[in-house]
Amino acid sequence: MKTLDWEEILINEGLKDWKIIISKGGLLCQQSTKTIFLVDRKDFGGFLHELAHAIVGIRKKWDKTGHDAIWGDKLTDLIRKYTKTK
């Protein structure tokens, strides 16, 4: 399987108008600006974590973290899709 770059993954997941910014502020998915903020370009796990947020969004106003079962299922799907397992 060819290694995809992160922008290609955004496109594959239907997020072609999203961008990735490297920032010292921590990991964050900002829906309003369609931006995924990462601390390190080497943190693929963090990227997939925030990508799952970008895809599923936050469905409940009281759930500020977005770490519900739907998000968890999407993260699991992304890990299986984009990482090699033996």
PDB file of N, CA, C and O in Angstrom:
ATOM      1  N   MET A   1       0.839  -1.186   0.000  1.00  0.00           N
ATOM      2  CA  MET A   1       0.000   0.000   0.000  1.00  0.00           C
ATOM      3  C   MET A   1       0.882   1.246   0.000  1.00  0.00           C
ATOM      4  O   MET A   1       1.791   1.371   0.796  1.00  0.00           O
ATOM      5  N   LYS A   2       0.599   2.145  -0.894  1.00  0.00           N
ATOM      6  CA  LYS A   2       1.338   3.399  -0.992  1.00  0.00           C
ATOM      7  C   LYS A   2       1.065   4.258   0.250  1.00  0.00           C
ATOM      8  O   LYS A   2      -0.049   4.337   0.743  1.00  0.00           O
ATOM      9  N   THR A   3       2.108   4.890   0.754  1.00  0.00           N
ATOM     10  CA  THR A   3       1.946   5.798   1.887  1.00  0.00           C
ATOM     11  C   THR A   3       1.336   7.101   1.387  1.00  0.00           C
ATOM     12  O   THR A   3       1.853   7.720   0.465  1.00  0.00           O
ATOM     13  N   LEU A   4       0.243   7.495   1.982  1.00  0.00           N
ATOM     14  CA  LEU A   4      -0.426   8.729   1.598  1.00  0.00           C
ATOM     15  C   LEU A   4       0.066   9.880   2.455  1.00  0.00           C
ATOM     16  O   LEU A   4       0.354   9.704   3.627  1.00  0.00           O
ATOM     17  N   ASP A   5       0.134  11.051   1.870  1.00  0.00           N
ATOM     18  CA  ASP A   5       0.468  12.202   2.700  1.00  0.00           C
ATOM     19  C   ASP A   5      -0.830  12.686   3.346  1.00  0.00           C
ATOM     20  O   ASP A   5      -1.930  12.330   2.946  1.00  0.00           O
ATOM     21  N   TRP A   6      -0.700  13.460   4.399  1.00  0.00           N
ATOM     22  CA  TRP A   6      -1.856  13.808   5.224  1.00  0.00           C
ATOM     23  C   TRP A   6      -2.901  14.614   4.463  1.00  0.00           C
ATOM     24  O   TRP A   6      -4.090  14.456   4.694  1.00  0.00           O
ATOM     25  N   GLU A   7      -2.468  15.444   3.543  1.00  0.00           N
ATOM     26  CA  GLU A   7      -3.419  16.208   2.741  1.00  0.00           C
ATOM     27  C   GLU A   7      -4.214  15.271   1.824  1.00  0.00           C
ATOM     28  O   GLU A   7      -5.401  15.485   1.595  1.00  0.00           O
ATOM     29  N   GLU A   8      -3.556  14.222   1.317  1.00  0.00           N
ATOM     30  CA  GLU A   8      -4.266  13.227   0.506  1.00  0.00           C
ATOM     31  C   GLU A   8      -5.325  12.501   1.336  1.00  0.00           C
ATOM     32  O   GLU A   8      -6.405  12.192   0.841  1.00  0.00           O
ATOM     33  N   ILE A   9      -4.994  12.225   2.585  1.00  0.00           N
ATOM     34  CA  ILE A   9      -5.951  11.565   3.474  1.00  0.00           C
ATOM     35  C   ILE A   9      -7.160  12.478   3.703  1.00  0.00           C
ATOM     36  O   ILE A   9      -8.303  12.009   3.667  1.00  0.00           O
ATOM     37  N   LEU A  10      -6.915  13.762   3.918  1.00  0.00           N
ATOM     38  CA  LEU A  10      -8.038  14.697   4.061  1.00  0.00           C
ATOM     39  C   LEU A  10      -8.955  14.620   2.843  1.00  0.00           C
ATOM     40  O   LEU A  10     -10.184  14.549   2.975  1.00  0.00           O
ATOM     41  N   ILE A  11      -8.375  14.626   1.660  1.00  0.00           N
ATOM     42  CA  ILE A  11      -9.159  14.548   0.421  1.00  0.00           C
ATOM     43  C   ILE A  11      -9.911  13.224   0.358  1.00  0.00           C
ATOM     44  O   ILE A  11     -11.107  13.196   0.052  1.00  0.00           O
ATOM     45  N   ASN A  12      -9.221  12.112   0.667  1.00  0.00           N
ATOM     46  CA  ASN A  12      -9.860  10.786   0.646  1.00  0.00           C
ATOM     47  C   ASN A  12     -11.056  10.713   1.585  1.00  0.00           C
ATOM     48  O   ASN A  12     -12.012   9.991   1.318  1.00  0.00           O
ATOM     49  N   GLU A  13     -10.996  11.447   2.674  1.00  0.00           N
ATOM     50  CA  GLU A  13     -12.065  11.405   3.677  1.00  0.00           C
ATOM     51  C   GLU A  13     -13.120  12.489   3.454  1.00  0.00           C
ATOM     52  O   GLU A  13     -13.975  12.705   4.299  1.00  0.00           O
ATOM     53  N   GLY A  14     -13.066  13.161   2.306  1.00  0.00           N
ATOM     54  CA  GLY A  14     -14.077  14.157   1.972  1.00  0.00           C
ATOM     55  C   GLY A  14     -13.866  15.511   2.628  1.00  0.00           C
ATOM     56  O   GLY A  14     -14.800  16.307   2.732  1.00  0.00           O
ATOM     57  N   LEU A  15     -12.629  15.785   3.051  1.00  0.00           N
ATOM     58  CA  LEU A  15     -12.318  17.040   3.743  1.00  0.00           C
ATOM     59  C   LEU A  15     -11.321  17.872   2.933  1.00  0.00           C
ATOM     60  O   LEU A  15     -10.367  18.422   3.464  1.00  0.00           O
ATOM     61  N   LYS A  16     -11.555  17.978   1.625  1.00  0.00           N
ATOM     62  CA  LYS A  16     -10.587  18.646   0.754  1.00  0.00           C
ATOM     63  C   LYS A  16     -10.391  20.122   1.073  1.00  0.00           C
ATOM     64  O   LYS A  16      -9.369  20.692   0.748  1.00  0.00           O
ATOM     65  N   ASP A  17     -11.365  20.745   1.740  1.00  0.00           N
ATOM     66  CA  ASP A  17     -11.229  22.165   2.071  1.00  0.00           C
ATOM     67  C   ASP A  17     -10.687  22.395   3.488  1.00  0.00           C
ATOM     68  O   ASP A  17     -10.632  23.527   3.955  1.00  0.00           O
ATOM     69  N   TRP A  18     -10.237  21.329   4.145  1.00  0.00           N
ATOM     70  CA  TRP A  18      -9.624  21.440   5.472  1.00  0.00           C
ATOM     71  C   TRP A  18      -8.122  21.642   5.331  1.00  0.00           C
ATOM     72  O   TRP A  18      -7.540  21.304   4.305  1.00  0.00           O
ATOM     73  N   LYS A  19      -7.505  22.197   6.385  1.00  0.00           N
ATOM     74  CA  LYS A  19      -6.055  22.389   6.368  1.00  0.00           C
ATOM     75  C   LYS A  19      -5.458  21.884   7.682  1.00  0.00           C
ATOM     76  O   LYS A  19      -6.150  21.736   8.678  1.00  0.00           O
ATOM     77  N   ILE A  20      -4.154  21.661   7.638  1.00  0.00           N
ATOM     78  CA  ILE A  20      -3.386  21.222   8.800  1.00  0.00           C
ATOM     79  C   ILE A  20      -2.401  22.325   9.141  1.00  0.00           C
ATOM     80  O   ILE A  20      -1.690  22.820   8.256  1.00  0.00           O
ATOM     81  N   ILE A  21      -2.363  22.697  10.419  1.00  0.00           N
ATOM     82  CA  ILE A  21      -1.409  23.698  10.888  1.00  0.00           C
ATOM     83  C   ILE A  21      -0.624  23.113  12.049  1.00  0.00           C
ATOM     84  O   ILE A  21      -1.210  22.533  12.969  1.00  0.00           O
ATOM     85  N   ILE A  22       0.695  23.251  11.989  1.00  0.00           N
ATOM     86  CA  ILE A  22       1.558  22.834  13.091  1.00  0.00           C
ATOM     87  C   ILE A  22       1.647  24.006  14.057  1.00  0.00           C
ATOM     88  O   ILE A  22       1.991  25.120  13.666  1.00  0.00           O
ATOM     89  N   SER A  23       1.301  23.745  15.334  1.00  0.00           N
ATOM     90  CA  SER A  23       1.221  24.802  16.332  1.00  0.00           C
ATOM     91  C   SER A  23       1.680  24.262  17.683  1.00  0.00           C
ATOM     92  O   SER A  23       1.511  23.086  17.967  1.00  0.00           O
ATOM     93  N   LYS A  24       2.230  25.099  18.503  1.00  0.00           N
ATOM     94  CA  LYS A  24       2.645  24.683  19.838  1.00  0.00           C
ATOM     95  C   LYS A  24       1.473  24.638  20.811  1.00  0.00           C
ATOM     96  O   LYS A  24       1.634  24.294  21.967  1.00  0.00           O
ATOM     97  N   GLY A  25       0.292  24.980  20.356  1.00  0.00           N
ATOM     98  CA  GLY A  25      -0.873  25.055  21.225  1.00  0.00           C
ATOM     99  C   GLY A  25      -1.516  23.726  21.560  1.00  0.00           C
ATOM    100  O   GLY A  25      -2.404  23.663  22.383  1.00  0.00           O
ATOM    101  N   GLY A  26      -1.123  22.656  20.928  1.00  0.00           N
ATOM    102  CA  GLY A  26      -1.705  21.347  21.207  1.00  0.00           C
ATOM    103  C   GLY A  26      -2.569  20.853  20.067  1.00  0.00           C
ATOM    104  O   GLY A  26      -2.752  21.528  19.057  1.00  0.00           O
ATOM    105  N   LEU A  27      -3.099  19.659  20.253  1.00  0.00           N
ATOM    106  CA  LEU A  27      -3.960  19.043  19.250  1.00  0.00           C
ATOM    107  C   LEU A  27      -5.354  19.642  19.333  1.00  0.00           C
ATOM    108  O   LEU A  27      -5.907  19.811  20.415  1.00  0.00           O
ATOM    109  N   LEU A  28      -5.919  19.940  18.160  1.00  0.00           N
ATOM    110  CA  LEU A  28      -7.250  20.541  18.138  1.00  0.00           C
ATOM    111  C   LEU A  28      -7.854  20.381  16.754  1.00  0.00           C
ATOM    112  O   LEU A  28      -7.168  20.525  15.741  1.00  0.00           O
ATOM    113  N   CYS A  29      -9.135  20.102  16.729  1.00  0.00           N
ATOM    114  CA  CYS A  29      -9.908  20.137  15.494  1.00  0.00           C
ATOM    115  C   CYS A  29     -10.862  21.308  15.620  1.00  0.00           C
ATOM    116  O   CYS A  29     -11.709  21.331  16.511  1.00  0.00           O
ATOM    117  N   GLN A  30     -10.716  22.286  14.758  1.00  0.00           N
ATOM    118  CA  GLN A  30     -11.566  23.475  14.811  1.00  0.00           C
ATOM    119  C   GLN A  30     -12.528  23.445  13.620  1.00  0.00           C
ATOM    120  O   GLN A  30     -12.143  23.717  12.479  1.00  0.00           O
ATOM    121  N   GLN A  31     -13.767  23.062  13.914  1.00  0.00           N
ATOM    122  CA  GLN A  31     -14.784  22.937  12.865  1.00  0.00           C
ATOM    123  C   GLN A  31     -15.040  24.261  12.145  1.00  0.00           C
ATOM    124  O   GLN A  31     -15.200  24.282  10.930  1.00  0.00           O
ATOM    125  N   SER A  32     -15.084  25.359  12.884  1.00  0.00           N
ATOM    126  CA  SER A  32     -15.466  26.653  12.297  1.00  0.00           C
ATOM    127  C   SER A  32     -14.494  27.125  11.217  1.00  0.00           C
ATOM    128  O   SER A  32     -14.903  27.784  10.266  1.00  0.00           O
ATOM    129  N   THR A  33     -13.210  26.796  11.369  1.00  0.00           N
ATOM    130  CA  THR A  33     -12.224  27.208  10.366  1.00  0.00           C
ATOM    131  C   THR A  33     -11.727  26.047   9.508  1.00  0.00           C
ATOM    132  O   THR A  33     -10.853  26.230   8.669  1.00  0.00           O
ATOM    133  N   LYS A  34     -12.284  24.861   9.754  1.00  0.00           N
ATOM    134  CA  LYS A  34     -11.891  23.652   9.033  1.00  0.00           C
ATOM    135  C   LYS A  34     -10.377  23.453   9.108  1.00  0.00           C
ATOM    136  O   LYS A  34      -9.687  23.299   8.106  1.00  0.00           O
ATOM    137  N   THR A  35      -9.885  23.450  10.356  1.00  0.00           N
ATOM    138  CA  THR A  35      -8.451  23.346  10.601  1.00  0.00           C
ATOM    139  C   THR A  35      -8.159  22.279  11.638  1.00  0.00           C
ATOM    140  O   THR A  35      -8.829  22.201  12.664  1.00  0.00           O
ATOM    141  N   ILE A  36      -7.143  21.473  11.354  1.00  0.00           N
ATOM    142  CA  ILE A  36      -6.615  20.527  12.324  1.00  0.00           C
ATOM    143  C   ILE A  36      -5.271  21.076  12.775  1.00  0.00           C
ATOM    144  O   ILE A  36      -4.379  21.301  11.953  1.00  0.00           O
ATOM    145  N   PHE A  37      -5.146  21.325  14.078  1.00  0.00           N
ATOM    146  CA  PHE A  37      -3.906  21.821  14.654  1.00  0.00           C
ATOM    147  C   PHE A  37      -3.148  20.655  15.283  1.00  0.00           C
ATOM    148  O   PHE A  37      -3.726  19.880  16.040  1.00  0.00           O
ATOM    149  N   LEU A  38      -1.877  20.549  14.969  1.00  0.00           N
ATOM    150  CA  LEU A  38      -1.009  19.507  15.507  1.00  0.00           C
ATOM    151  C   LEU A  38       0.254  20.140  16.060  1.00  0.00           C
ATOM    152  O   LEU A  38       0.670  21.205  15.605  1.00  0.00           O
ATOM    153  N   VAL A  39       0.881  19.463  17.005  1.00  0.00           N
ATOM    154  CA  VAL A  39       2.132  19.946  17.579  1.00  0.00           C
ATOM    155  C   VAL A  39       3.323  19.486  16.746  1.00  0.00           C
ATOM    156  O   VAL A  39       4.298  20.197  16.596  1.00  0.00           O
ATOM    157  N   ASP A  40       3.200  18.296  16.171  1.00  0.00           N
ATOM    158  CA  ASP A  40       4.335  17.678  15.483  1.00  0.00           C
ATOM    159  C   ASP A  40       3.845  16.946  14.242  1.00  0.00           C
ATOM    160  O   ASP A  40       2.886  16.174  14.310  1.00  0.00           O
ATOM    161  N   ARG A  41       4.481  17.167  13.138  1.00  0.00           N
ATOM    162  CA  ARG A  41       4.110  16.510  11.874  1.00  0.00           C
ATOM    163  C   ARG A  41       4.361  14.995  11.927  1.00  0.00           C
ATOM    164  O   ARG A  41       3.881  14.268  11.086  1.00  0.00           O
ATOM    165  N   LYS A  42       5.082  14.532  12.942  1.00  0.00           N
ATOM    166  CA  LYS A  42       5.356  13.098  13.078  1.00  0.00           C
ATOM    167  C   LYS A  42       4.268  12.365  13.859  1.00  0.00           C
ATOM    168  O   LYS A  42       4.276  11.152  13.931  1.00  0.00           O
ATOM    169  N   ASP A  43       3.327  13.092  14.444  1.00  0.00           N
ATOM    170  CA  ASP A  43       2.301  12.501  15.305  1.00  0.00           C
ATOM    171  C   ASP A  43       1.105  12.036  14.475  1.00  0.00           C
ATOM    172  O   ASP A  43       0.054  12.679  14.454  1.00  0.00           O
ATOM    173  N   PHE A  44       1.264  10.888  13.825  1.00  0.00           N
ATOM    174  CA  PHE A  44       0.201  10.374  12.966  1.00  0.00           C
ATOM    175  C   PHE A  44      -1.016   9.955  13.782  1.00  0.00           C
ATOM    176  O   PHE A  44      -2.159  10.144  13.360  1.00  0.00           O
ATOM    177  N   GLY A  45      -0.782   9.426  14.981  1.00  0.00           N
ATOM    178  CA  GLY A  45      -1.897   9.058  15.848  1.00  0.00           C
ATOM    179  C   GLY A  45      -2.730  10.266  16.235  1.00  0.00           C
ATOM    180  O   GLY A  45      -3.967  10.215  16.240  1.00  0.00           O
ATOM    181  N   GLY A  46      -2.060  11.360  16.561  1.00  0.00           N
ATOM    182  CA  GLY A  46      -2.771  12.604  16.882  1.00  0.00           C
ATOM    183  C   GLY A  46      -3.549  13.121  15.685  1.00  0.00           C
ATOM    184  O   GLY A  46      -4.667  13.625  15.823  1.00  0.00           O
ATOM    185  N   PHE A  47      -2.950  12.995  14.499  1.00  0.00           N
ATOM    186  CA  PHE A  47      -3.634  13.411  13.278  1.00  0.00           C
ATOM    187  C   PHE A  47      -4.915  12.604  13.086  1.00  0.00           C
ATOM    188  O   PHE A  47      -5.981  13.165  12.819  1.00  0.00           O
ATOM    189  N   LEU A  48      -4.841  11.278  13.239  1.00  0.00           N
ATOM    190  CA  LEU A  48      -6.033  10.443  13.070  1.00  0.00           C
ATOM    191  C   LEU A  48      -7.088  10.769  14.128  1.00  0.00           C
ATOM    192  O   LEU A  48      -8.288  10.790  13.823  1.00  0.00           O
ATOM    193  N   HIS A  49      -6.654  11.042  15.343  1.00  0.00           N
ATOM    194  CA  HIS A  49      -7.564  11.432  16.429  1.00  0.00           C
ATOM    195  C   HIS A  49      -8.362  12.679  16.027  1.00  0.00           C
ATOM    196  O   HIS A  49      -9.598  12.706  16.122  1.00  0.00           O
ATOM    197  N   GLU A  50      -7.654  13.704  15.562  1.00  0.00           N
ATOM    198  CA  GLU A  50      -8.318  14.950  15.179  1.00  0.00           C
ATOM    199  C   GLU A  50      -9.105  14.794  13.881  1.00  0.00           C
ATOM    200  O   GLU A  50     -10.150  15.423  13.704  1.00  0.00           O
ATOM    201  N   LEU A  51      -8.622  13.950  12.984  1.00  0.00           N
ATOM    202  CA  LEU A  51      -9.348  13.674  11.748  1.00  0.00           C
ATOM    203  C   LEU A  51     -10.710  13.055  12.054  1.00  0.00           C
ATOM    204  O   LEU A  51     -11.715  13.413  11.430  1.00  0.00           O
ATOM    205  N   ALA A  52     -10.754  12.152  13.015  1.00  0.00           N
ATOM    206  CA  ALA A  52     -12.034  11.555  13.415  1.00  0.00           C
ATOM    207  C   ALA A  52     -12.990  12.642  13.902  1.00  0.00           C
ATOM    208  O   ALA A  52     -14.184  12.622  13.582  1.00  0.00           O
ATOM    209  N   HIS A  53     -12.482  13.607  14.682  1.00  0.00           N
ATOM    210  CA  HIS A  53     -13.319  14.732  15.114  1.00  0.00           C
ATOM    211  C   HIS A  53     -13.818  15.524  13.905  1.00  0.00           C
ATOM    212  O   HIS A  53     -14.981  15.922  13.855  1.00  0.00           O
ATOM    213  N   ALA A  54     -12.935  15.773  12.961  1.00  0.00           N
ATOM    214  CA  ALA A  54     -13.319  16.544  11.774  1.00  0.00           C
ATOM    215  C   ALA A  54     -14.432  15.846  10.999  1.00  0.00           C
ATOM    216  O   ALA A  54     -15.355  16.497  10.501  1.00  0.00           O
ATOM    217  N   ILE A  55     -14.363  14.532  10.920  1.00  0.00           N
ATOM    218  CA  ILE A  55     -15.347  13.782  10.145  1.00  0.00           C
ATOM    219  C   ILE A  55     -16.692  13.712  10.856  1.00  0.00           C
ATOM    220  O   ILE A  55     -17.731  13.954  10.240  1.00  0.00           O
ATOM    221  N   VAL A  56     -16.688  13.388  12.143  1.00  0.00           N
ATOM    222  CA  VAL A  56     -17.973  13.178  12.828  1.00  0.00           C
ATOM    223  C   VAL A  56     -18.523  14.428  13.493  1.00  0.00           C
ATOM    224  O   VAL A  56     -19.719  14.511  13.750  1.00  0.00           O
ATOM    225  N   GLY A  57     -17.671  15.411  13.781  1.00  0.00           N
ATOM    226  CA  GLY A  57     -18.135  16.625  14.442  1.00  0.00           C
ATOM    227  C   GLY A  57     -18.572  16.352  15.871  1.00  0.00           C
ATOM    228  O   GLY A  57     -18.387  15.254  16.398  1.00  0.00           O
ATOM    229  N   ILE A  58     -19.161  17.351  16.499  1.00  0.00           N
ATOM    230  CA  ILE A  58     -19.723  17.195  17.838  1.00  0.00           C
ATOM    231  C   ILE A  58     -21.235  17.283  17.691  1.00  0.00           C
ATOM    232  O   ILE A  58     -21.764  18.278  17.212  1.00  0.00           O
ATOM    233  N   ARG A  59     -21.911  16.222  18.061  1.00  0.00           N
ATOM    234  CA  ARG A  59     -23.345  16.132  17.841  1.00  0.00           C
ATOM    235  C   ARG A  59     -24.194  16.621  19.004  1.00  0.00           C
ATOM    236  O   ARG A  59     -25.358  16.889  18.855  1.00  0.00           O
ATOM    237  N   LYS A  60     -23.623  16.695  20.190  1.00  0.00           N
ATOM    238  CA  LYS A  60     -24.392  17.094  21.373  1.00  0.00           C
ATOM    239  C   LYS A  60     -23.778  18.352  21.971  1.00  0.00           C
ATOM    240  O   LYS A  60     -22.586  18.372  22.251  1.00  0.00           O
ATOM    241  N   LYS A  61     -24.559  19.358  22.182  1.00  0.00           N
ATOM    242  CA  LYS A  61     -24.036  20.630  22.697  1.00  0.00           C
ATOM    243  C   LYS A  61     -23.362  20.473  24.052  1.00  0.00           C
ATOM    244  O   LYS A  61     -22.413  21.172  24.358  1.00  0.00           O
ATOM    245  N   TRP A  62     -23.834  19.531  24.871  1.00  0.00           N
ATOM    246  CA  TRP A  62     -23.256  19.361  26.205  1.00  0.00           C
ATOM    247  C   TRP A  62     -21.958  18.562  26.168  1.00  0.00           C
ATOM    248  O   TRP A  62     -21.216  18.530  27.122  1.00  0.00           O
ATOM    249  N   ASP A  63     -21.677  17.920  25.045  1.00  0.00           N
ATOM    250  CA  ASP A  63     -20.471  17.097  24.928  1.00  0.00           C
ATOM    251  C   ASP A  63     -19.378  17.928  24.279  1.00  0.00           C
ATOM    252  O   ASP A  63     -19.231  17.937  23.067  1.00  0.00           O
ATOM    253  N   LYS A  64     -18.605  18.636  25.074  1.00  0.00           N
ATOM    254  CA  LYS A  64     -17.582  19.538  24.531  1.00  0.00           C
ATOM    255  C   LYS A  64     -16.358  18.802  23.990  1.00  0.00           C
ATOM    256  O   LYS A  64     -15.605  19.355  23.216  1.00  0.00           O
ATOM    257  N   THR A  65     -16.134  17.543  24.393  1.00  0.00           N
ATOM    258  CA  THR A  65     -14.936  16.838  23.947  1.00  0.00           C
ATOM    259  C   THR A  65     -15.149  16.088  22.642  1.00  0.00           C
ATOM    260  O   THR A  65     -14.214  15.882  21.883  1.00  0.00           O
ATOM    261  N   GLY A  66     -16.371  15.643  22.395  1.00  0.00           N
ATOM    262  CA  GLY A  66     -16.630  14.872  21.180  1.00  0.00           C
ATOM    263  C   GLY A  66     -16.135  13.446  21.245  1.00  0.00           C
ATOM    264  O   GLY A  66     -16.114  12.736  20.248  1.00  0.00           O
ATOM    265  N   HIS A  67     -15.735  12.966  22.421  1.00  0.00           N
ATOM    266  CA  HIS A  67     -15.205  11.607  22.563  1.00  0.00           C
ATOM    267  C   HIS A  67     -16.320  10.633  22.929  1.00  0.00           C
ATOM    268  O   HIS A  67     -16.340  10.066  24.005  1.00  0.00           O
ATOM    269  N   ASP A  68     -17.247  10.445  21.999  1.00  0.00           N
ATOM    270  CA  ASP A  68     -18.332   9.506  22.236  1.00  0.00           C
ATOM    271  C   ASP A  68     -18.110   8.246  21.396  1.00  0.00           C
ATOM    272  O   ASP A  68     -17.071   8.093  20.739  1.00  0.00           O
ATOM    273  N   ALA A  69     -19.070   7.338  21.415  1.00  0.00           N
ATOM    274  CA  ALA A  69     -18.927   6.060  20.712  1.00  0.00           C
ATOM    275  C   ALA A  69     -18.819   6.235  19.193  1.00  0.00           C
ATOM    276  O   ALA A  69     -18.075   5.507  18.536  1.00  0.00           O
ATOM    277  N   ILE A  70     -19.546   7.192  18.645  1.00  0.00           N
ATOM    278  CA  ILE A  70     -19.483   7.422  17.197  1.00  0.00           C
ATOM    279  C   ILE A  70     -18.080   7.875  16.802  1.00  0.00           C
ATOM    280  O   ILE A  70     -17.503   7.399  15.823  1.00  0.00           O
ATOM    281  N   TRP A  71     -17.521   8.818  17.566  1.00  0.00           N
ATOM    282  CA  TRP A  71     -16.154   9.268  17.322  1.00  0.00           C
ATOM    283  C   TRP A  71     -15.175   8.096  17.471  1.00  0.00           C
ATOM    284  O   TRP A  71     -14.278   7.911  16.646  1.00  0.00           O
ATOM    285  N   GLY A  72     -15.338   7.302  18.516  1.00  0.00           N
ATOM    286  CA  GLY A  72     -14.445   6.170  18.750  1.00  0.00           C
ATOM    287  C   GLY A  72     -14.490   5.159  17.622  1.00  0.00           C
ATOM    288  O   GLY A  72     -13.452   4.627  17.200  1.00  0.00           O
ATOM    289  N   ASP A  73     -15.678   4.886  17.111  1.00  0.00           N
ATOM    290  CA  ASP A  73     -15.810   3.964  15.976  1.00  0.00           C
ATOM    291  C   ASP A  73     -15.108   4.521  14.741  1.00  0.00           C
ATOM    292  O   ASP A  73     -14.434   3.788  14.006  1.00  0.00           O
ATOM    293  N   LYS A  74     -15.248   5.823  14.501  1.00  0.00           N
ATOM    294  CA  LYS A  74     -14.591   6.439  13.340  1.00  0.00           C
ATOM    295  C   LYS A  74     -13.081   6.399  13.497  1.00  0.00           C
ATOM    296  O   LYS A  74     -12.362   6.094  12.546  1.00  0.00           O
ATOM    297  N   LEU A  75     -12.581   6.686  14.703  1.00  0.00           N
ATOM    298  CA  LEU A  75     -11.136   6.621  14.943  1.00  0.00           C
ATOM    299  C   LEU A  75     -10.627   5.209  14.692  1.00  0.00           C
ATOM    300  O   LEU A  75      -9.602   5.028  14.028  1.00  0.00           O
ATOM    301  N   THR A  76     -11.333   4.217  15.179  1.00  0.00           N
ATOM    302  CA  THR A  76     -10.939   2.821  14.950  1.00  0.00           C
ATOM    303  C   THR A  76     -10.899   2.515  13.457  1.00  0.00           C
ATOM    304  O   THR A  76      -9.953   1.889  12.972  1.00  0.00           O
ATOM    305  N   ASP A  77     -11.910   2.959  12.720  1.00  0.00           N
ATOM    306  CA  ASP A  77     -11.941   2.753  11.266  1.00  0.00           C
ATOM    307  C   ASP A  77     -10.733   3.397  10.589  1.00  0.00           C
ATOM    308  O   ASP A  77     -10.106   2.794   9.703  1.00  0.00           O
ATOM    309  N   LEU A  78     -10.407   4.629  10.994  1.00  0.00           N
ATOM    310  CA  LEU A  78      -9.268   5.336  10.394  1.00  0.00           C
ATOM    311  C   LEU A  78      -7.952   4.641  10.709  1.00  0.00           C
ATOM    312  O   LEU A  78      -7.077   4.525   9.832  1.00  0.00           O
ATOM    313  N   ILE A  79      -7.790   4.172  11.930  1.00  0.00           N
ATOM    314  CA  ILE A  79      -6.573   3.451  12.305  1.00  0.00           C
ATOM    315  C   ILE A  79      -6.425   2.200  11.452  1.00  0.00           C
ATOM    316  O   ILE A  79      -5.352   1.926  10.915  1.00  0.00           O
ATOM    317  N   ARG A  80      -7.504   1.457  11.306  1.00  0.00           N
ATOM    318  CA  ARG A  80      -7.454   0.236  10.478  1.00  0.00           C
ATOM    319  C   ARG A  80      -7.156   0.557   9.017  1.00  0.00           C
ATOM    320  O   ARG A  80      -6.455  -0.175   8.338  1.00  0.00           O
ATOM    321  N   LYS A  81      -7.707   1.656   8.549  1.00  0.00           N
ATOM    322  CA  LYS A  81      -7.551   2.026   7.138  1.00  0.00           C
ATOM    323  C   LYS A  81      -6.162   2.545   6.795  1.00  0.00           C
ATOM    324  O   LYS A  81      -5.633   2.266   5.725  1.00  0.00           O
ATOM    325  N   TYR A  82      -5.569   3.312   7.713  1.00  0.00           N
ATOM    326  CA  TYR A  82      -4.333   4.018   7.392  1.00  0.00           C
ATOM    327  C   TYR A  82      -3.089   3.546   8.110  1.00  0.00           C
ATOM    328  O   TYR A  82      -2.022   4.147   7.961  1.00  0.00           O
ATOM    329  N   THR A  83      -3.176   2.492   8.902  1.00  0.00           N
ATOM    330  CA  THR A  83      -1.985   1.941   9.524  1.00  0.00           C
ATOM    331  C   THR A  83      -1.862   0.476   9.153  1.00  0.00           C
ATOM    332  O   THR A  83      -2.863  -0.215   8.925  1.00  0.00           O
ATOM    333  N   LYS A  84      -0.639   0.025   9.110  1.00  0.00           N
ATOM    334  CA  LYS A  84      -0.385  -1.376   8.791  1.00  0.00           C
ATOM    335  C   LYS A  84      -0.475  -2.194  10.070  1.00  0.00           C
ATOM    336  O   LYS A  84       0.086  -1.827  11.093  1.00  0.00           O
ATOM    337  N   THR A  85      -1.205  -3.293  10.002  1.00  0.00           N
ATOM    338  CA  THR A  85      -1.271  -4.206  11.119  1.00  0.00           C
ATOM    339  C   THR A  85      -0.806  -5.580  10.660  1.00  0.00           C
ATOM    340  O   THR A  85      -0.987  -5.959   9.511  1.00  0.00           O
ATOM    341  N   LYS A  86      -0.176  -6.282  11.571  1.00  0.00           N
ATOM    342  CA  LYS A  86       0.325  -7.624  11.217  1.00  0.00           C
ATOM    343  C   LYS A  86      -0.616  -8.682  11.683  1.00  0.00           C
ATOM    344  O   LYS A  86      -1.347  -8.550  12.588  1.00  0.00           O
TER     345      LYS A  86
END
